[in-house]
PDB file of C-alpha atoms in Angstrom:
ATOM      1  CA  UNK A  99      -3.420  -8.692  12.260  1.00  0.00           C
ATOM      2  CA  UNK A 100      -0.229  -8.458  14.847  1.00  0.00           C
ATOM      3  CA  UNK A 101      -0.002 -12.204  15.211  1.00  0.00           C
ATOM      4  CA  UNK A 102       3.216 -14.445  15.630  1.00  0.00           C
ATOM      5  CA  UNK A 103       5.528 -11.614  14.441  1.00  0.00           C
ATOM      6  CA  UNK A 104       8.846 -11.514  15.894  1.00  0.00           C
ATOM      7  CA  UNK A 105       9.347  -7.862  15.936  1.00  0.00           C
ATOM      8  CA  UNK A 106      12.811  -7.698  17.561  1.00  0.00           C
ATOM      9  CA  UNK A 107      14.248 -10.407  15.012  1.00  0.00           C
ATOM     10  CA  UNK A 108      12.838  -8.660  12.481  1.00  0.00           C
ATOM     11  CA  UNK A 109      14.947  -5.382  13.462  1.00  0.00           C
ATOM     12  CA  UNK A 110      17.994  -7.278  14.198  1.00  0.00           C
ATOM     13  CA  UNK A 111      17.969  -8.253  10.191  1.00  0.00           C
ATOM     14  CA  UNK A 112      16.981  -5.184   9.552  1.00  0.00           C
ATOM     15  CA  UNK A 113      19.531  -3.350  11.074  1.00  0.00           C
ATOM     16  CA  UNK A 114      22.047  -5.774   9.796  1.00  0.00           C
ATOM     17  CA  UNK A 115      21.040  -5.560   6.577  1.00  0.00           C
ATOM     18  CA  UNK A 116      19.903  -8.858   5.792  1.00  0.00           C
ATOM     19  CA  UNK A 117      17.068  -7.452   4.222  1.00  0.00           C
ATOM     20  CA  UNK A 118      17.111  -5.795   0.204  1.00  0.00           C
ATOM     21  CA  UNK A 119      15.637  -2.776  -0.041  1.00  0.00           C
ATOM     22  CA  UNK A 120      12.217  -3.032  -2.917  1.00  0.00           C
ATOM     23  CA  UNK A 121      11.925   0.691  -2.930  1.00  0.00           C
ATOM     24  CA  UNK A 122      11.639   3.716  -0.852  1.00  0.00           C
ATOM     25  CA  UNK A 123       9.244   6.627  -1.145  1.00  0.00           C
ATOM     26  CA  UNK A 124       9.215  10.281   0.615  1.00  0.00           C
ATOM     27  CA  UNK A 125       7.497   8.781   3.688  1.00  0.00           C
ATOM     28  CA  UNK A 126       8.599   4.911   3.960  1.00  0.00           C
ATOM     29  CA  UNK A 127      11.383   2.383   3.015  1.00  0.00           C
ATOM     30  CA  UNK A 128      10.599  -1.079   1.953  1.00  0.00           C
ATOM     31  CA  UNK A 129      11.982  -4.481   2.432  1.00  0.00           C
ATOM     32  CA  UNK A 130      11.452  -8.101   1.242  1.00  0.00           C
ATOM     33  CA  UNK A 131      11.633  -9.821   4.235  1.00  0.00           C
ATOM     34  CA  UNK A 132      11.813 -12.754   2.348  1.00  0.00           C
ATOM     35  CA  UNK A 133       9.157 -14.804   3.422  1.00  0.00           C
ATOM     36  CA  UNK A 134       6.445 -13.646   1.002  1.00  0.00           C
ATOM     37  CA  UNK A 135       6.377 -10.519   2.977  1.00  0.00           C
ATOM     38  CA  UNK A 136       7.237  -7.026   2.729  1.00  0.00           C
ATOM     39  CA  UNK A 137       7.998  -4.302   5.529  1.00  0.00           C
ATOM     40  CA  UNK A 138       7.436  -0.621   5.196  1.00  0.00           C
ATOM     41  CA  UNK A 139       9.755   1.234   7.876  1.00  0.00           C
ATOM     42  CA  UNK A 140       8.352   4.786   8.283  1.00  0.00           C
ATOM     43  CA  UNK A 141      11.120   7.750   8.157  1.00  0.00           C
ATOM     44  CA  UNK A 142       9.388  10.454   9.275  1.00  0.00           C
ATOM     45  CA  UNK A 143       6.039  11.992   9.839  1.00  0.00           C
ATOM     46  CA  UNK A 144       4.309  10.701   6.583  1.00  0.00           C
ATOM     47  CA  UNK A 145       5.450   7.418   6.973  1.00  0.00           C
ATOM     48  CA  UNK A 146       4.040   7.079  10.199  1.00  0.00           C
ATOM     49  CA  UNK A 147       0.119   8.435   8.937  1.00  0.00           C
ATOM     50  CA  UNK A 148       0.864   6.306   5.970  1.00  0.00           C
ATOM     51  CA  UNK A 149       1.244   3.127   7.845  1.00  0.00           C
ATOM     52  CA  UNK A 150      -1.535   4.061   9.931  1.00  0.00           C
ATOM     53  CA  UNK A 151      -3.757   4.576   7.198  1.00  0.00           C
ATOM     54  CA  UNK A 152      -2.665   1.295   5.392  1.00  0.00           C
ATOM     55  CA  UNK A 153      -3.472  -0.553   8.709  1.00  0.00           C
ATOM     56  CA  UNK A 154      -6.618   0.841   8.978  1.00  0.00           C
ATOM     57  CA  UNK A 155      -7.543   0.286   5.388  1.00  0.00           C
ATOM     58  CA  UNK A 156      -6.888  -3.180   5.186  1.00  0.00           C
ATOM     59  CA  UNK A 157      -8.822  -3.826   8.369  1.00  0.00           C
ATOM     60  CA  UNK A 158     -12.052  -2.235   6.823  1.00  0.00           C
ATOM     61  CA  UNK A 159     -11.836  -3.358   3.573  1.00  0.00           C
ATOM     62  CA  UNK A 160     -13.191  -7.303   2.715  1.00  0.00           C
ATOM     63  CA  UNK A 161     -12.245  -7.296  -0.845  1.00  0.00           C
ATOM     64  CA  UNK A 162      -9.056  -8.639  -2.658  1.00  0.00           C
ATOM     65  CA  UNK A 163      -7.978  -5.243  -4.058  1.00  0.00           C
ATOM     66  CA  UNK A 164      -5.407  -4.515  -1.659  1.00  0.00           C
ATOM     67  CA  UNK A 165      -2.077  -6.311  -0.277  1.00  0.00           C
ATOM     68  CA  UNK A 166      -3.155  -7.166   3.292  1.00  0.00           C
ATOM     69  CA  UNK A 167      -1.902  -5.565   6.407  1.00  0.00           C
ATOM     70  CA  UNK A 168      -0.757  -8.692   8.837  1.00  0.00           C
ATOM     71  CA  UNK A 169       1.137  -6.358  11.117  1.00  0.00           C
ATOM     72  CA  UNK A 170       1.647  -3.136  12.865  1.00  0.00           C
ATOM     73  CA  UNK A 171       3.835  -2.064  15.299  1.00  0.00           C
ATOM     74  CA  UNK A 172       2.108   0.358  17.881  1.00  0.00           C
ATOM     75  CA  UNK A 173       3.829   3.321  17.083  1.00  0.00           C
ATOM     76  CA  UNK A 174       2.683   2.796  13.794  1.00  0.00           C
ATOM     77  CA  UNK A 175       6.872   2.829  12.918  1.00  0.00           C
ATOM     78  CA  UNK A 176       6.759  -0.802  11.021  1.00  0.00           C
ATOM     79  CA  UNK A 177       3.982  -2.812   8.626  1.00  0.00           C
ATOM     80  CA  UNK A 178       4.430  -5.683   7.589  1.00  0.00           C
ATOM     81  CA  UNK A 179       2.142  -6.835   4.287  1.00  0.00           C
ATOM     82  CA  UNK A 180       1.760  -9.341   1.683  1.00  0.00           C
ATOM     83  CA  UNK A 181       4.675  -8.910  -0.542  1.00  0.00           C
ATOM     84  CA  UNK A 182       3.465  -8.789  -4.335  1.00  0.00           C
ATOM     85  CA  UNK A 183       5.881  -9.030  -7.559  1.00  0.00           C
ATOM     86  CA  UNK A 184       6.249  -6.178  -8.945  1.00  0.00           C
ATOM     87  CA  UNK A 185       3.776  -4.041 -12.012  1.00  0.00           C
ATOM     88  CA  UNK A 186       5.766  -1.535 -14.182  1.00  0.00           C
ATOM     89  CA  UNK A 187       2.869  -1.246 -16.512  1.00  0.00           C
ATOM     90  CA  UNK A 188      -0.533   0.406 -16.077  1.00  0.00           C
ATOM     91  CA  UNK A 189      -2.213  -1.363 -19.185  1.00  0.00           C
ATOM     92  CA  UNK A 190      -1.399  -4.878 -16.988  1.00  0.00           C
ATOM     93  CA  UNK A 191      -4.144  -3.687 -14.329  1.00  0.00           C
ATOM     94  CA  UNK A 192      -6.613  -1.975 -17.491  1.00  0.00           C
ATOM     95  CA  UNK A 193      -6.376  -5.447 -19.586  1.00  0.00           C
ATOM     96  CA  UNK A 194      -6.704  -7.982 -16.341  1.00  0.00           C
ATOM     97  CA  UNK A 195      -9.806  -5.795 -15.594  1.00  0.00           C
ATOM     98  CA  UNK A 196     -11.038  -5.609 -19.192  1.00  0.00           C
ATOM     99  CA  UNK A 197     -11.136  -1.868 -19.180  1.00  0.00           C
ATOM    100  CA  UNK A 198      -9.517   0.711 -21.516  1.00  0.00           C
ATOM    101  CA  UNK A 199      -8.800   3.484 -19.704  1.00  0.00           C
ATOM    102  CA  UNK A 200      -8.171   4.375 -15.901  1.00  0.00           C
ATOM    103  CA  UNK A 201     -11.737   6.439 -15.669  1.00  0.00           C
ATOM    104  CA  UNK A 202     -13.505   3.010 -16.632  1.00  0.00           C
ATOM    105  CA  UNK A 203     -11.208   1.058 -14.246  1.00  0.00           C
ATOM    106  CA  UNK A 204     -12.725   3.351 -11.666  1.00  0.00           C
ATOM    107  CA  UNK A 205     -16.379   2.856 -12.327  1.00  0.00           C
ATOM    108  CA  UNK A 206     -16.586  -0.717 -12.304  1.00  0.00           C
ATOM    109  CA  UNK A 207     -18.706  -1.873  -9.097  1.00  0.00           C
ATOM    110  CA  UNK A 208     -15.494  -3.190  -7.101  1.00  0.00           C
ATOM    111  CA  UNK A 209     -13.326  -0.175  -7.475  1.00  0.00           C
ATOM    112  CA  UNK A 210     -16.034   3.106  -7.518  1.00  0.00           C
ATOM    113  CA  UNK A 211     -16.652   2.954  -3.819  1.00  0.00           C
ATOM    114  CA  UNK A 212     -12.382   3.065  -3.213  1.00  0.00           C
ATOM    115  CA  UNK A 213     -11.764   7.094  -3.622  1.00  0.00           C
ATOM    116  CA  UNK A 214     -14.821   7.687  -1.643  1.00  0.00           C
ATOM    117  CA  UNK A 215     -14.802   5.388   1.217  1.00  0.00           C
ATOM    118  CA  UNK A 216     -11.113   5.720   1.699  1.00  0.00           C
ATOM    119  CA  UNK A 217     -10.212   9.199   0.383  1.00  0.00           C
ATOM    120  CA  UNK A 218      -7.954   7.789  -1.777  1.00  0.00           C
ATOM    121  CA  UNK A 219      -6.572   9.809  -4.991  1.00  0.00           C
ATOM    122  CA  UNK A 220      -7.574   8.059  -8.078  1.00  0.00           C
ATOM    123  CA  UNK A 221      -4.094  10.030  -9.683  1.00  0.00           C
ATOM    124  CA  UNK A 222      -2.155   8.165  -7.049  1.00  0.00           C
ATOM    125  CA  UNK A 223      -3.923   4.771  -7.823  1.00  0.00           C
ATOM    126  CA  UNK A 224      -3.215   4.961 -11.422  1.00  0.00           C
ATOM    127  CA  UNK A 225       0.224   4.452 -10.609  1.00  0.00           C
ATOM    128  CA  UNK A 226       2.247   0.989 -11.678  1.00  0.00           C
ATOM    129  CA  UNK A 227       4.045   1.534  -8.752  1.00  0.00           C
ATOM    130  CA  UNK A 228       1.035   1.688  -6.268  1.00  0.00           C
ATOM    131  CA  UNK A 229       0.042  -1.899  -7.338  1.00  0.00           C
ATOM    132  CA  UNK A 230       1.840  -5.678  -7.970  1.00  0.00           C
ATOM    133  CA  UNK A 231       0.809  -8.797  -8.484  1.00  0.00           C
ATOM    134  CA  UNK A 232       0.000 -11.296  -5.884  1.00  0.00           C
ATOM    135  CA  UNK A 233      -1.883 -15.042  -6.530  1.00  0.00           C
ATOM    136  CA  UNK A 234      -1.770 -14.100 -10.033  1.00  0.00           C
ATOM    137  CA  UNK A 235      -3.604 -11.115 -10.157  1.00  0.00           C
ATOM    138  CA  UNK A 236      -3.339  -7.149  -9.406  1.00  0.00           C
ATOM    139  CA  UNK A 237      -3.561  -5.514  -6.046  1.00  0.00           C
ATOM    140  CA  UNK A 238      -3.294  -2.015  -4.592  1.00  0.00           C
ATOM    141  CA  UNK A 239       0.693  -2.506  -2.369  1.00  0.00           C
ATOM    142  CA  UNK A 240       0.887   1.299  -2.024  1.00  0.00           C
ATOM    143  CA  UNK A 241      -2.355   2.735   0.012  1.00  0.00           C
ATOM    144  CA  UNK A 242      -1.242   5.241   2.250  1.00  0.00           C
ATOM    145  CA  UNK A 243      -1.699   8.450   0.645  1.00  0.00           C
ATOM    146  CA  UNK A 244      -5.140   9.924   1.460  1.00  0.00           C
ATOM    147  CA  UNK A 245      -6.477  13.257   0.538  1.00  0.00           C
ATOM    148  CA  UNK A 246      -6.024  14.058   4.473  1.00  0.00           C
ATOM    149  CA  UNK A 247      -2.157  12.770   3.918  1.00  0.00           C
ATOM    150  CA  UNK A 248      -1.679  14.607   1.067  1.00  0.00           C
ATOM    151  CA  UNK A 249      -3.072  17.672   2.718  1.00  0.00           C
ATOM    152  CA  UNK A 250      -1.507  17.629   6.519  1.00  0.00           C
ATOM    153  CA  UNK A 251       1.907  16.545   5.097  1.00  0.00           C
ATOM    154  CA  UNK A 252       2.352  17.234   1.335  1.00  0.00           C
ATOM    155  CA  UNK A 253       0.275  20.681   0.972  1.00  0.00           C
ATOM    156  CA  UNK A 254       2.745  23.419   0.832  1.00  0.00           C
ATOM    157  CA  UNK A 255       0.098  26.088   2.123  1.00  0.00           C
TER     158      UNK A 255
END
Protein backbone atom coordinates (compact mmCIF):
# COMPACT_ATOMS: atom_id res chain seq x y z
CA UNK A 1 0.00 0.00 0.00
CA UNK A 2 1.06 3.95 -0.48
CA UNK A 3 3.27 3.20 -3.44
CA UNK A 4 3.90 5.38 -6.66
CA UNK A 5 0.80 7.55 -5.98
CA UNK A 6 0.98 11.01 -7.03
CA UNK A 7 -1.06 12.53 -4.37
CA UNK A 8 -0.81 16.22 -5.38
CA UNK A 9 -1.82 15.36 -9.14
CA UNK A 10 -4.38 13.49 -7.95
CA UNK A 11 -5.92 16.68 -6.05
CA UNK A 12 -5.17 18.98 -8.80
CA UNK A 13 -7.86 16.73 -10.98
CA UNK A 14 -9.72 16.52 -8.28
CA UNK A 15 -10.19 19.90 -7.55
CA UNK A 16 -10.63 20.63 -11.17
CA UNK A 17 -13.03 18.30 -11.64
CA UNK A 18 -11.59 16.01 -13.97
CA UNK A 19 -12.81 13.33 -12.01
CA UNK A 20 -16.91 11.91 -12.13
CA UNK A 21 -18.30 11.48 -9.10
CA UNK A 22 -19.51 7.20 -8.62
CA UNK A 23 -21.42 8.06 -5.53
CA UNK A 24 -21.28 9.73 -2.25
CA UNK A 25 -22.39 8.49 1.14
CA UNK A 26 -22.92 10.40 4.68
CA UNK A 27 -19.18 10.03 5.43
CA UNK A 28 -17.22 9.92 1.90
CA UNK A 29 -17.41 11.00 -1.81
CA UNK A 30 -16.20 8.81 -4.55
CA UNK A 31 -14.40 9.17 -7.76
CA UNK A 32 -13.28 7.08 -10.79
CA UNK A 33 -10.02 8.16 -11.19
CA UNK A 34 -10.03 6.52 -14.27
CA UNK A 35 -7.34 4.25 -14.20
CA UNK A 36 -9.13 1.19 -12.80
CA UNK A 37 -9.19 3.02 -9.59
CA UNK A 38 -11.48 4.65 -7.33
CA UNK A 39 -10.90 7.44 -4.55
CA UNK A 40 -12.97 7.91 -1.47
CA UNK A 41 -12.45 11.67 -0.20
CA UNK A 42 -13.62 11.77 3.46
CA UNK A 43 -16.07 14.87 4.39
CA UNK A 44 -16.12 14.79 7.79
CA UNK A 45 -15.56 12.77 10.87
CA UNK A 46 -16.99 9.38 9.55
CA UNK A 47 -15.26 9.53 6.52
CA UNK A 48 -12.10 9.84 8.09
CA UNK A 49 -12.74 6.40 10.66
CA UNK A 50 -14.19 4.95 7.55
CA UNK A 51 -11.11 5.22 5.51
CA UNK A 52 -9.16 4.22 8.36
CA UNK A 53 -11.00 1.22 8.90
CA UNK A 54 -11.01 0.27 5.12
CA UNK A 55 -7.15 0.66 5.23
CA UNK A 56 -6.79 -1.38 7.99
CA UNK A 57 -9.11 -4.05 6.74
CA UNK A 58 -7.62 -4.64 3.59
CA UNK A 59 -4.19 -4.88 5.16
CA UNK A 60 -5.37 -7.81 7.48
CA UNK A 61 -7.44 -9.54 5.33
CA UNK A 62 -5.65 -12.25 2.57
CA UNK A 63 -8.77 -13.19 0.85
CA UNK A 64 -10.39 -11.85 -2.44
CA UNK A 65 -13.62 -10.63 -0.78
CA UNK A 66 -12.80 -7.13 -0.62
CA UNK A 67 -11.67 -4.26 -3.21
CA UNK A 68 -8.06 -3.67 -2.09
CA UNK A 69 -6.77 -0.65 -0.34
CA UNK A 70 -3.48 0.53 -2.53
CA UNK A 71 -3.42 3.89 -0.81
CA UNK A 72 -3.88 6.12 2.11
CA UNK A 73 -3.11 9.41 2.74
CA UNK A 74 -1.85 9.97 6.43
CA UNK A 75 -4.54 11.88 7.65
CA UNK A 76 -6.57 9.19 6.63
CA UNK A 77 -8.46 12.22 4.28
CA UNK A 78 -8.02 10.12 0.78
CA UNK A 79 -8.09 6.08 -0.29
CA UNK A 80 -7.52 5.09 -3.15
CA UNK A 81 -8.92 1.27 -4.10
CA UNK A 82 -9.57 -1.05 -6.82
CA UNK A 83 -12.39 0.39 -8.71
CA UNK A 84 -15.15 -2.40 -9.36
CA UNK A 85 -18.28 -2.05 -11.88
CA UNK A 86 -21.00 -1.57 -10.29
CA UNK A 87 -23.90 -4.45 -8.46
CA UNK A 88 -27.52 -3.12 -8.22
CA UNK A 89 -28.73 -6.54 -7.38
CA UNK A 90 -28.31 -8.64 -4.23
CA UNK A 91 -29.39 -12.05 -5.90
CA UNK A 92 -25.99 -11.37 -8.32
CA UNK A 93 -23.73 -11.98 -5.07
CA UNK A 94 -26.48 -15.03 -3.61
CA UNK A 95 -26.38 -16.89 -7.22
CA UNK A 96 -22.35 -16.34 -7.92
CA UNK A 97 -22.05 -17.88 -4.39
CA UNK A 98 -24.68 -20.58 -4.90
CA UNK A 99 -26.63 -19.54 -1.88
CA UNK A 100 -30.32 -18.57 -1.46
CA UNK A 101 -30.54 -16.28 1.02
CA UNK A 102 -28.15 -13.66 2.76
CA UNK A 103 -28.06 -15.86 6.25
CA UNK A 104 -26.52 -18.80 4.06
CA UNK A 105 -24.21 -16.34 2.22
CA UNK A 106 -22.94 -15.66 5.71
CA UNK A 107 -22.19 -19.13 6.89
CA UNK A 108 -20.22 -20.35 4.17
CA UNK A 109 -16.45 -20.89 5.43
CA UNK A 110 -15.05 -17.67 3.50
CA UNK A 111 -17.55 -15.17 4.69
CA UNK A 112 -18.57 -16.44 8.62
CA UNK A 113 -15.36 -15.20 10.11
CA UNK A 114 -16.12 -11.36 8.30
CA UNK A 115 -18.76 -9.85 11.04
CA UNK A 116 -16.64 -11.23 13.73
CA UNK A 117 -13.14 -10.52 12.91
CA UNK A 118 -13.95 -7.15 11.51
CA UNK A 119 -17.11 -6.01 13.36
CA UNK A 120 -18.72 -5.62 10.36
CA UNK A 121 -22.75 -5.44 10.14
CA UNK A 122 -24.01 -8.28 8.16
CA UNK A 123 -27.31 -5.61 7.43
CA UNK A 124 -24.75 -3.29 5.92
CA UNK A 125 -23.08 -6.13 3.83
CA UNK A 126 -26.26 -7.23 2.36
CA UNK A 127 -26.29 -4.16 0.54
CA UNK A 128 -25.88 -4.05 -3.59
CA UNK A 129 -24.33 -0.99 -3.01
CA UNK A 130 -21.58 -2.22 -0.52
CA UNK A 131 -20.26 -4.62 -3.25
CA UNK A 132 -19.26 -4.57 -7.37
CA UNK A 133 -17.72 -6.60 -9.51
CA UNK A 134 -14.09 -6.75 -10.18
CA UNK A 135 -12.10 -9.73 -12.44
CA UNK A 136 -15.43 -11.05 -12.99
CA UNK A 137 -16.60 -11.73 -9.76
CA UNK A 138 -18.18 -9.97 -6.48
CA UNK A 139 -16.30 -8.04 -3.88
CA UNK A 140 -17.07 -6.07 -0.72
CA UNK A 141 -16.14 -1.86 -2.30
CA UNK A 142 -17.94 -0.40 0.74
CA UNK A 143 -16.16 -1.65 4.21
CA UNK A 144 -16.01 1.09 6.44
CA UNK A 145 -18.87 0.90 8.64
CA UNK A 146 -18.04 -1.10 11.80
CA UNK A 147 -20.18 -1.66 14.79
CA UNK A 148 -17.58 0.86 16.59
CA UNK A 149 -18.42 3.39 13.45
CA UNK A 150 -21.81 2.95 13.67
CA UNK A 151 -21.73 3.52 17.37
CA UNK A 152 -19.10 6.63 17.91
CA UNK A 153 -20.61 8.43 14.85
CA UNK A 154 -24.11 7.18 13.85
CA UNK A 155 -25.66 6.32 17.49
CA UNK A 156 -27.91 9.10 18.38
CA UNK A 157 -27.55 8.34 22.27
Amino acid sequence: MNSTIDLSNILNNLYNGTYPTLGSGSGRRVYDLGDGTALKAAKNKKGYAQNQVEAIISEMDDSDLFAKTLFISPDNHFLIMEKAGPITDFSYVRDYFHVKNNRELFQLSNFSYIPRKYNLLVTDLCRPANWGILRNRPVIIDYGFTGRIRRKYYSIF
